[in-house]
mmCIF file of C-alpha atoms in Angstrom:
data_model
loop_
_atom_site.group_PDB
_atom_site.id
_atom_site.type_symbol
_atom_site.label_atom_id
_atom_site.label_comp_id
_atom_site.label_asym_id
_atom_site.label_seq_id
_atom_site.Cartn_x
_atom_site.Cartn_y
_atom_site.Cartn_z
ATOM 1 C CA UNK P 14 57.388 -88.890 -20.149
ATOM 2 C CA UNK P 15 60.342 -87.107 -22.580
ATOM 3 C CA UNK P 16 59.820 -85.182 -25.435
ATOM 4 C CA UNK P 17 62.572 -84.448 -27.695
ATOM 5 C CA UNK P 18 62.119 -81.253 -30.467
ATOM 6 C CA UNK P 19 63.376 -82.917 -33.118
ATOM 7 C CA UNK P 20 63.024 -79.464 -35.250
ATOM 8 C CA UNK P 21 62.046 -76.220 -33.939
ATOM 9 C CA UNK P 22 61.956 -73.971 -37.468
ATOM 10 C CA UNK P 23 59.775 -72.331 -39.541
ATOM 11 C CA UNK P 24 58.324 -73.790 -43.471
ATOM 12 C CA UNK P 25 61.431 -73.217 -44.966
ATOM 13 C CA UNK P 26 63.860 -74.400 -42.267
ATOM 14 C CA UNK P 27 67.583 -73.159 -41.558
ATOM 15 C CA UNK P 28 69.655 -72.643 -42.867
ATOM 16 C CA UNK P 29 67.391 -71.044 -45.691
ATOM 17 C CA UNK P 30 67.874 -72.479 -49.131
ATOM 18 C CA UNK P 31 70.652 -69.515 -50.882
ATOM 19 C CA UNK P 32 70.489 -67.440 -47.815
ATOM 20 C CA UNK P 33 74.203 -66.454 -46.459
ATOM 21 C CA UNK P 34 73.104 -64.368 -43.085
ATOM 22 C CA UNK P 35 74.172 -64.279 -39.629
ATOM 23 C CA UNK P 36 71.766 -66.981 -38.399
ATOM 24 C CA UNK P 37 72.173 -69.159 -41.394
ATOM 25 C CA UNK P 38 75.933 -69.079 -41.483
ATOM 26 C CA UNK P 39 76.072 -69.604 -37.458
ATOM 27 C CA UNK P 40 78.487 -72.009 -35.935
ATOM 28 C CA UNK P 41 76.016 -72.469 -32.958
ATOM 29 C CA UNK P 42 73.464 -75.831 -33.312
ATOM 30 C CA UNK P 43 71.230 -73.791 -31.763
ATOM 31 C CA UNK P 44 70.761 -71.690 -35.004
ATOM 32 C CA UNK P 45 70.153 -74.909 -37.169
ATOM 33 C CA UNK P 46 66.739 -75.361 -37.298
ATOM 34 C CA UNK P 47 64.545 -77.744 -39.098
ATOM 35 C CA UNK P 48 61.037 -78.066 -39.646
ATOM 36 C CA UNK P 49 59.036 -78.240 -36.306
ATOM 37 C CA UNK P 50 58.491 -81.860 -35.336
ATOM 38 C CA UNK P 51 58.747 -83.698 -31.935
ATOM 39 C CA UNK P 52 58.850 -87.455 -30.347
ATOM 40 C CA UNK P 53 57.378 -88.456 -27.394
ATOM 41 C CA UNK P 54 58.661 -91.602 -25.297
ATOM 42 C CA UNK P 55 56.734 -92.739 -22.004
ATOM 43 C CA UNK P 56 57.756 -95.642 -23.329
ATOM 44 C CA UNK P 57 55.299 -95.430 -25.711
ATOM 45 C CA UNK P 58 56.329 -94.239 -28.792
ATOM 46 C CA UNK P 59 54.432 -90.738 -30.400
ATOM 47 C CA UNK P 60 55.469 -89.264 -33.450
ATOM 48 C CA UNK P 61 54.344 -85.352 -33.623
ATOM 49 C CA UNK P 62 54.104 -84.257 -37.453
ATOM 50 C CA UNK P 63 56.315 -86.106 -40.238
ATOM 51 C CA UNK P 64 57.716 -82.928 -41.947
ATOM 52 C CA UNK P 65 59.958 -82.884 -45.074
ATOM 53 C CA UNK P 66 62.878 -84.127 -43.117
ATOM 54 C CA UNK P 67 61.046 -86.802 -41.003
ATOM 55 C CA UNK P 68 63.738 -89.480 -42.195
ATOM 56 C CA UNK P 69 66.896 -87.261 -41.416
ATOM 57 C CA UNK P 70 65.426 -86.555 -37.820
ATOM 58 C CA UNK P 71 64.236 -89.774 -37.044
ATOM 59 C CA UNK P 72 67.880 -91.067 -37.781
ATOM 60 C CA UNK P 73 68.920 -88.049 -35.878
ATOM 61 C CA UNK P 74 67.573 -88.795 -32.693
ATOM 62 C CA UNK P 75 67.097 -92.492 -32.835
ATOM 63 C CA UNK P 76 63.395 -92.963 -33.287
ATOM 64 C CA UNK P 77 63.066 -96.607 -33.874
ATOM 65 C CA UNK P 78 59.912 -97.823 -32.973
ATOM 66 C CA UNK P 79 56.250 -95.717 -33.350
ATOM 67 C CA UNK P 80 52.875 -96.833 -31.690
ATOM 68 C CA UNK P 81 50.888 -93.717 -33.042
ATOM 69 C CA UNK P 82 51.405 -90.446 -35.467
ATOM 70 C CA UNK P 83 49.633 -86.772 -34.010
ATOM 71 C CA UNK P 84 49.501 -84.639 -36.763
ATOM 72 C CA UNK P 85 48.991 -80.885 -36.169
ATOM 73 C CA UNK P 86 47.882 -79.781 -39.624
ATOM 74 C CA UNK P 87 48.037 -80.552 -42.990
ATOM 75 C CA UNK P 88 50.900 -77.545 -44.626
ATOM 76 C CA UNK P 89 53.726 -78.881 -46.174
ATOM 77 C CA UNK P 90 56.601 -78.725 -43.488
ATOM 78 C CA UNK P 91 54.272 -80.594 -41.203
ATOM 79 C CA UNK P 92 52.885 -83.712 -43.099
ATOM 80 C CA UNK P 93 54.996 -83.910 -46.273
ATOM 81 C CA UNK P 94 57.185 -86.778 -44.946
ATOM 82 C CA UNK P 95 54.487 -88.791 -43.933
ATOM 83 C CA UNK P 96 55.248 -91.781 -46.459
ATOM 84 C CA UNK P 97 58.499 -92.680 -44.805
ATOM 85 C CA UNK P 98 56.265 -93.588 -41.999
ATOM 86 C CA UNK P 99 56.104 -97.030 -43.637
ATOM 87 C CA UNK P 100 58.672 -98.624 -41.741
ATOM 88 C CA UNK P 101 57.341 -98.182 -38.936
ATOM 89 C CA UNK P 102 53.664 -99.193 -40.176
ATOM 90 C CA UNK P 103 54.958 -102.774 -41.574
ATOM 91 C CA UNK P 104 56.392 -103.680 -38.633
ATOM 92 C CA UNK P 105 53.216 -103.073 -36.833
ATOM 93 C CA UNK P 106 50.517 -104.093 -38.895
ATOM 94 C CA UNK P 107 50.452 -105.481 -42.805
ATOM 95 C CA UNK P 108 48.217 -106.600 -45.628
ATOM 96 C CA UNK P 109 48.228 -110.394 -45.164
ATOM 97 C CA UNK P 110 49.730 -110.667 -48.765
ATOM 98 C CA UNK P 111 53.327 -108.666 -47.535
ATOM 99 C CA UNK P 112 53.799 -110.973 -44.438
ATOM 100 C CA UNK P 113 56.847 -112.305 -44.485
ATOM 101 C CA UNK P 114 58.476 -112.633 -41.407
ATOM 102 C CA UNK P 115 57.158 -113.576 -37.797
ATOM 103 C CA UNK P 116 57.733 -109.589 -36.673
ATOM 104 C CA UNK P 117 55.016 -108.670 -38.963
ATOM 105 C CA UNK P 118 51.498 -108.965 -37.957
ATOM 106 C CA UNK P 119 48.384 -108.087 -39.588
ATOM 107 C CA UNK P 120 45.813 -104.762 -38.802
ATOM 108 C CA UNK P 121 44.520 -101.660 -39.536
ATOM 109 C CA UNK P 122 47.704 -100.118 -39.396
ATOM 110 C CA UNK P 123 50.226 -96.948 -37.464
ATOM 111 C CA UNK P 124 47.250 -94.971 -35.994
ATOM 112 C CA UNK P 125 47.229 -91.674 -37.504
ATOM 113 C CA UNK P 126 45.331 -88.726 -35.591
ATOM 114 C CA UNK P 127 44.311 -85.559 -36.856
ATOM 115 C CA UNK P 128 41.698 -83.185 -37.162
ATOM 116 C CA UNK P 129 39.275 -83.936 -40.072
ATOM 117 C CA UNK P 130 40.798 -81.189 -42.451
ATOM 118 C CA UNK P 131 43.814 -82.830 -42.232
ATOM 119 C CA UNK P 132 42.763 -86.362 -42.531
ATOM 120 C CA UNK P 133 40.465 -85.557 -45.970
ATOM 121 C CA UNK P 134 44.535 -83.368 -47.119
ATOM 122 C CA UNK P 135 46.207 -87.259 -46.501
ATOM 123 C CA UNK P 136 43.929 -88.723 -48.903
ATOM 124 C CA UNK P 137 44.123 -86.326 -51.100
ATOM 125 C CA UNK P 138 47.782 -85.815 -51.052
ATOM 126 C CA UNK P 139 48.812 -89.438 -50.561
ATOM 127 C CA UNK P 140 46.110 -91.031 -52.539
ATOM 128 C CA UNK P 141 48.618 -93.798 -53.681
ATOM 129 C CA UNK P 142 48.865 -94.996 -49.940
ATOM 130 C CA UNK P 143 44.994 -95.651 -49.633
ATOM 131 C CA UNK P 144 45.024 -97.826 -53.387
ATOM 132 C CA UNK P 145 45.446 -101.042 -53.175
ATOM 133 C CA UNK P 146 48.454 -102.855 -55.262
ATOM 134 C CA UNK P 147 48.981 -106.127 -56.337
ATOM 135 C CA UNK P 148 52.935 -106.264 -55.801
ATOM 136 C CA UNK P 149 55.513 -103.739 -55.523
ATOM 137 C CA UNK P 150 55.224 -100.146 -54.877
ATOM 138 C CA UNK P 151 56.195 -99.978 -50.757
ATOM 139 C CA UNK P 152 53.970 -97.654 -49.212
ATOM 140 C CA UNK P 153 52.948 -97.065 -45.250
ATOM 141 C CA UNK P 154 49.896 -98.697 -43.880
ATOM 142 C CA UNK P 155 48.466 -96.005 -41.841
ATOM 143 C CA UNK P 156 44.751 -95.941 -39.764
ATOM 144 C CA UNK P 157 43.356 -92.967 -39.921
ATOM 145 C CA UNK P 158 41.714 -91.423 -37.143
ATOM 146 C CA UNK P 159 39.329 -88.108 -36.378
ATOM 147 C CA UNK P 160 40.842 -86.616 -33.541
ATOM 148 C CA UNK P 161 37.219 -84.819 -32.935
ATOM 149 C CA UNK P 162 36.248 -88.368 -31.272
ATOM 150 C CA UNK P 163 38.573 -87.478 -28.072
ATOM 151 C CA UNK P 164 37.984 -85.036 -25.502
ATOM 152 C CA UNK P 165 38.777 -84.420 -21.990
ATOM 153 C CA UNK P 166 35.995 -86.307 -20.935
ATOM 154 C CA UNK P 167 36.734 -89.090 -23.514
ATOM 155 C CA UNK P 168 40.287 -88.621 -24.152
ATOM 156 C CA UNK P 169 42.698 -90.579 -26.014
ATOM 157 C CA UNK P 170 45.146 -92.797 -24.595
ATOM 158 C CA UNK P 171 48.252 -94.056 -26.024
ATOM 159 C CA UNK P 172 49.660 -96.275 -23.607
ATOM 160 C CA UNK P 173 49.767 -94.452 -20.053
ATOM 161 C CA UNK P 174 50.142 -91.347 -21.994
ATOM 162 C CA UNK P 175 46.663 -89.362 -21.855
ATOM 163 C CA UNK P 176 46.332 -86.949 -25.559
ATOM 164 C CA UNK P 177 43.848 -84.217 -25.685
ATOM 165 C CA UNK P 178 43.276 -82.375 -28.851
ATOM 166 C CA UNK P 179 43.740 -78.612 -28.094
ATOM 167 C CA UNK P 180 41.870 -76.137 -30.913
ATOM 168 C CA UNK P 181 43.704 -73.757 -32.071
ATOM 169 C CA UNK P 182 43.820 -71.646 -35.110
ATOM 170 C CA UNK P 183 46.441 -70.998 -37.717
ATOM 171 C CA UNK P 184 45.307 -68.076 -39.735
ATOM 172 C CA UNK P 185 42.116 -69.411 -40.760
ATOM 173 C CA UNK P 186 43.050 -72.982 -40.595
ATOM 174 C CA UNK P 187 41.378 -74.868 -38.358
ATOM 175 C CA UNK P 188 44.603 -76.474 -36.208
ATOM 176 C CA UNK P 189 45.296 -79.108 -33.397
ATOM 177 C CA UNK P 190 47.660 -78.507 -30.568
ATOM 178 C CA UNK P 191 48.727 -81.386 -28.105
ATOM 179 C CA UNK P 192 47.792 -81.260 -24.282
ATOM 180 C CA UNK P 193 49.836 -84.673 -23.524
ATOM 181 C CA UNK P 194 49.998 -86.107 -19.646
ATOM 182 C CA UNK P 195 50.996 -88.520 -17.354
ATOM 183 C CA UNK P 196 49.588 -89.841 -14.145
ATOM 184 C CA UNK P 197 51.971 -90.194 -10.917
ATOM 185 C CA UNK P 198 50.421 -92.143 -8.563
ATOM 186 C CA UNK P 199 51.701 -89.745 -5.713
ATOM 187 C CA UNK P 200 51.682 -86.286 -7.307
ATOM 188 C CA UNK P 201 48.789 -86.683 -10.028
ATOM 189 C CA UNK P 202 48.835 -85.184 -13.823
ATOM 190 C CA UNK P 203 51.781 -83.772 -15.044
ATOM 191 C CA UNK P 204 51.764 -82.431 -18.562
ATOM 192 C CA UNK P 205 53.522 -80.683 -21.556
ATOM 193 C CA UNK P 206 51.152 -78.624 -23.996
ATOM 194 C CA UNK P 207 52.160 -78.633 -27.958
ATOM 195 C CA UNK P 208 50.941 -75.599 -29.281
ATOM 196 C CA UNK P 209 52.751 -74.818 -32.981
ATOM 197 C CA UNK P 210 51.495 -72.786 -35.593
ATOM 198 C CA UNK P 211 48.704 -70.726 -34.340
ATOM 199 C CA UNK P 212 47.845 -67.037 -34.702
ATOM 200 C CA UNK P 213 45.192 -67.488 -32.068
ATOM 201 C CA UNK P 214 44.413 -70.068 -29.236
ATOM 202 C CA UNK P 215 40.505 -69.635 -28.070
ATOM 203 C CA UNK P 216 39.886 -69.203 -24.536
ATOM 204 C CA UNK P 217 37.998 -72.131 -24.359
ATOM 205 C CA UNK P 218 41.417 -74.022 -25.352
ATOM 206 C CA UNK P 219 43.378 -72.083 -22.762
ATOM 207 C CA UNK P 220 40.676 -73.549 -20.345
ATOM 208 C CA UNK P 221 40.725 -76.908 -21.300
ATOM 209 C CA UNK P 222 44.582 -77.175 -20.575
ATOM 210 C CA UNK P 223 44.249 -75.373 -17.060
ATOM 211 C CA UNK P 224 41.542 -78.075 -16.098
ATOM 212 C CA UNK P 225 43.260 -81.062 -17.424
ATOM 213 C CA UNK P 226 46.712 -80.437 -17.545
ATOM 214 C CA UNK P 227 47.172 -80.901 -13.348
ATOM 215 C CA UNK P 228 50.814 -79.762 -13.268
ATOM 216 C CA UNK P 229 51.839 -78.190 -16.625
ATOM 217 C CA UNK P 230 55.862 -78.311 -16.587
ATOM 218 C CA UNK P 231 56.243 -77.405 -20.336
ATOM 219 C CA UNK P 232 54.205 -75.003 -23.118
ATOM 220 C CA UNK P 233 55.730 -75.009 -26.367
ATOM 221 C CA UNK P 234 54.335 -72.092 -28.444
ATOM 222 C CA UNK P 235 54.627 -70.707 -31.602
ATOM 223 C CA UNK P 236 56.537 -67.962 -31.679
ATOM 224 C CA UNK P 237 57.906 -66.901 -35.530
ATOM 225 C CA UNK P 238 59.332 -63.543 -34.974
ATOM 226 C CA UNK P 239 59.409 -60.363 -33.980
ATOM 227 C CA UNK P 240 56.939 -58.779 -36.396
ATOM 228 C CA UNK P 241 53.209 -59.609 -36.576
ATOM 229 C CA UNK P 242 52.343 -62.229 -39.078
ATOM 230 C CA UNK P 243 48.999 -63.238 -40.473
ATOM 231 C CA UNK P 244 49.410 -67.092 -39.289
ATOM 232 C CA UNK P 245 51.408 -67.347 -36.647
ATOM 233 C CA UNK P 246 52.276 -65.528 -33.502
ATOM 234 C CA UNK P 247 54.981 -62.554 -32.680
ATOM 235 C CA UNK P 248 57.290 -63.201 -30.152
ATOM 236 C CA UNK P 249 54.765 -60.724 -27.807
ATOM 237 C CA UNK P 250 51.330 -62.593 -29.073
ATOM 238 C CA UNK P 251 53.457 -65.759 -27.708
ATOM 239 C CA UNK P 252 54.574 -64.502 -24.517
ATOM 240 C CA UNK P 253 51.093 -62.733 -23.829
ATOM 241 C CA UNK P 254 49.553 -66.583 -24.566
ATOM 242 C CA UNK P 255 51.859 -68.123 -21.995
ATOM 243 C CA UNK P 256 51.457 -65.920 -19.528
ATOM 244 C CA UNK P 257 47.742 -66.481 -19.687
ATOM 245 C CA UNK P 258 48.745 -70.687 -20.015
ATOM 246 C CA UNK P 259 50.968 -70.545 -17.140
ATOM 247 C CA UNK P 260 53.575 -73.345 -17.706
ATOM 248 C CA UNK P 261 56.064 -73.346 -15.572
ATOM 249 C CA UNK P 262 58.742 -73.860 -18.026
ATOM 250 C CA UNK P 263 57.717 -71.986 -21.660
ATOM 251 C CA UNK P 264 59.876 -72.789 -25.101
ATOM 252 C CA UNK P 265 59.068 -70.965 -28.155
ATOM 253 C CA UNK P 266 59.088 -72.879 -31.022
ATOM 254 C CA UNK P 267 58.608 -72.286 -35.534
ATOM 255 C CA UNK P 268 61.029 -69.584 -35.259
ATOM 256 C CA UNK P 269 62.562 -67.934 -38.789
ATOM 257 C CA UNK P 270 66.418 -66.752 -39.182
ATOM 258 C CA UNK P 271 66.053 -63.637 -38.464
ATOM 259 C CA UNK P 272 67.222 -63.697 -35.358
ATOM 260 C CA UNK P 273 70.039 -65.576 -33.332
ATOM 261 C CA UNK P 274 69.020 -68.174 -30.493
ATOM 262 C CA UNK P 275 71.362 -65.827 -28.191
ATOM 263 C CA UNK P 276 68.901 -62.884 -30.169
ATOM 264 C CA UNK P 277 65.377 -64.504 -29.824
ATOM 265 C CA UNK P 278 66.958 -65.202 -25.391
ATOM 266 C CA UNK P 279 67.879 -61.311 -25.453
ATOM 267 C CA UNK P 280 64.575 -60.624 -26.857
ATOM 268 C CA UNK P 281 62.828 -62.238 -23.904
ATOM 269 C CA UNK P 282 64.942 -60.601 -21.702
ATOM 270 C CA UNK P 283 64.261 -57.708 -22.498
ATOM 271 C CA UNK P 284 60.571 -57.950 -23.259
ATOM 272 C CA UNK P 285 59.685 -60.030 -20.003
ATOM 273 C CA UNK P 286 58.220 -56.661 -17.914
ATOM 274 C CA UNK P 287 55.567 -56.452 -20.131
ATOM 275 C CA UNK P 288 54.532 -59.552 -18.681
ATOM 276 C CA UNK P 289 54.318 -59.671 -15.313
ATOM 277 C CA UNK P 290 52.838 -63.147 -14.735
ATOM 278 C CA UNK P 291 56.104 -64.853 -16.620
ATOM 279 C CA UNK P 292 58.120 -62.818 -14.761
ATOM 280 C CA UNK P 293 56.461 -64.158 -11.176
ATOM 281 C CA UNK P 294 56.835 -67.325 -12.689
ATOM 282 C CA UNK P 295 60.659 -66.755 -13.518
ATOM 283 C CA UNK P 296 61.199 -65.654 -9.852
ATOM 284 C CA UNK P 297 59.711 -69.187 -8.588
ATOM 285 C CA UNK P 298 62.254 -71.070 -10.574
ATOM 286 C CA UNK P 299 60.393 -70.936 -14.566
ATOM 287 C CA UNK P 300 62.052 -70.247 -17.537
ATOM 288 C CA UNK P 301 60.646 -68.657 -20.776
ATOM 289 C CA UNK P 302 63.020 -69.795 -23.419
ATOM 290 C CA UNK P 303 63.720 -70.010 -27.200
ATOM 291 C CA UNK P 304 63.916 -73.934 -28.157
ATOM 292 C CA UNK P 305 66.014 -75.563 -30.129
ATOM 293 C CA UNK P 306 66.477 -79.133 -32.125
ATOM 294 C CA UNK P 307 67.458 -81.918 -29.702
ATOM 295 C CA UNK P 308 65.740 -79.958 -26.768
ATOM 296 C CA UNK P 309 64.637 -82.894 -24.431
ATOM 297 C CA UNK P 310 61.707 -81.775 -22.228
ATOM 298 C CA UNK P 311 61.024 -84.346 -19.458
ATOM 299 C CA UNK P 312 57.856 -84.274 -16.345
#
């Protein structure tokens, strides 16, 4: 299984719309952020939220093909490029009245999952997709689909890829994070946790991963900025999260401009005493890193 970040920045991406600082003038690609998103090949085909610029990364990184949509919550720079989704939903499964060639078969449509807060936002924001038309008007067919219904005793499987919903909160926003595995016949579950936009992750999420996730090679957390925020966490609320996750490789992820990728490295540098677990980790070959767009993660 690979996962490639397709974004890794906060709501309003970088650069930042009229903004002329360090980070947002930087010649590095590591400093061009946008909106947090991810793809999943193993070789099925996941799509992890369809922000704003959904289109620009899917041509980005070559996504070509989709077999099913996770969507981590319902704000803007998550879900607001959801209706480009359509060419990827007609090509799976139509109305029987826009068949028109032999690659086109009929269904329910591009399985969307998502919490149910979410999944009551689509309809509300996309209404137009759920109205039926008698010509015209090209709009994604999409099946939507209460992540509640899957847990680690009845999880969700998207071709040999196992998905279990992972609560976490966002503020007061009820949010889902992504405990995604893989089965090795010889070596058993290996797994990479998706954990964006949270201000809190319950302990009973933090011990659903550790007795599911087998071998858990990558945690991607949300980690904004230095300061405390209402919805998201610091850099230290991160840290202190993934030391209690244990990954061995962790990638911080939703991050604003105020800092440099060399900055937000330096920062764990020189933070990483405080947390002593990360640092044993470190010493047996981890890494606790800032991510970036195009990051490939592979178990």
């Amino acid at each position: 299984m690979k996962i490639i970040l397709t974004g890794t920045g906060t709501s309003h991406g970088v650069p930042v719309i009229g903004c002329r600082c360090k980070v947002c003038t930087s010649k590095d690609p590591r400093d061009n952020r946008n909106r947090s998103a991810a793809y999943v090949e193993s070789p099925s085909k996941i799509i992890i939220d369809t922000g704003p610029e959904f289109r620009i990364q899917a041509i980005k990184y070559g996504i070509s093909a989709a077999d099913a949509v996770l969507i981590t919550h319902s704000h803007a720079d998550h879900m607001n490029g959801l209706d480009d989704l359509r060419i990827f939903s007609h090509t799976k499964s139509v109305d029987p009245g826009m068949k028109k060639n032999t690659n086109e078969t009929e269904g329910e449509g591009l399985p969307i999952y998502a919490n149910s807060g979410t999944l009551h936002d689509i309809r509300k924001r996309f209404d137009y997709i759920f109205k039926p038309v008698t010509e015209g008007g090209g709009k994604p067919k999409l099946h939507l689909i209460d992540s509640a219904r899957f847990t680690s005793k009845n999880p969700l499987f998207i071709g040999e890829v196992r998905v279990i919903p992972v609560p976490i909160l966002h503020g007061t926003l009820d949010d889902n994070g992504w405990l995604l595995s893989e089965k090795n016949p010889d070596t058993g579950w290996k797994s990479i946790a998706y954990l964006t936009d949270c201000s809190c992750i319950p302990q009973s999420s933090i011990d659903l991963i550790h007795e599911n996730a087998g071998n858990l090679v990558h945690l991607v957390i949300d980690g904004l900025r230095p300061e405390p925020h209402s919805t998201h966490f610091s850099f230290d609320q991160a840290l202190e999260a993934a030391e209690k996750i244990s990954a061995k490789h962790t990638w911080l992820i939703h991050m604003t401009h105020l800092l440099l990728h060399t900055e937000v490295q330096k920062y764990i540098n020189d933070h990483i005493e405080n947390f002593p677990g990360l640092k044993k980790i470190i010493a047996q070959g981890g890494t606790v890193q800032p991510s970036y767009d195009g990051l490939k993660l592979e178990i």
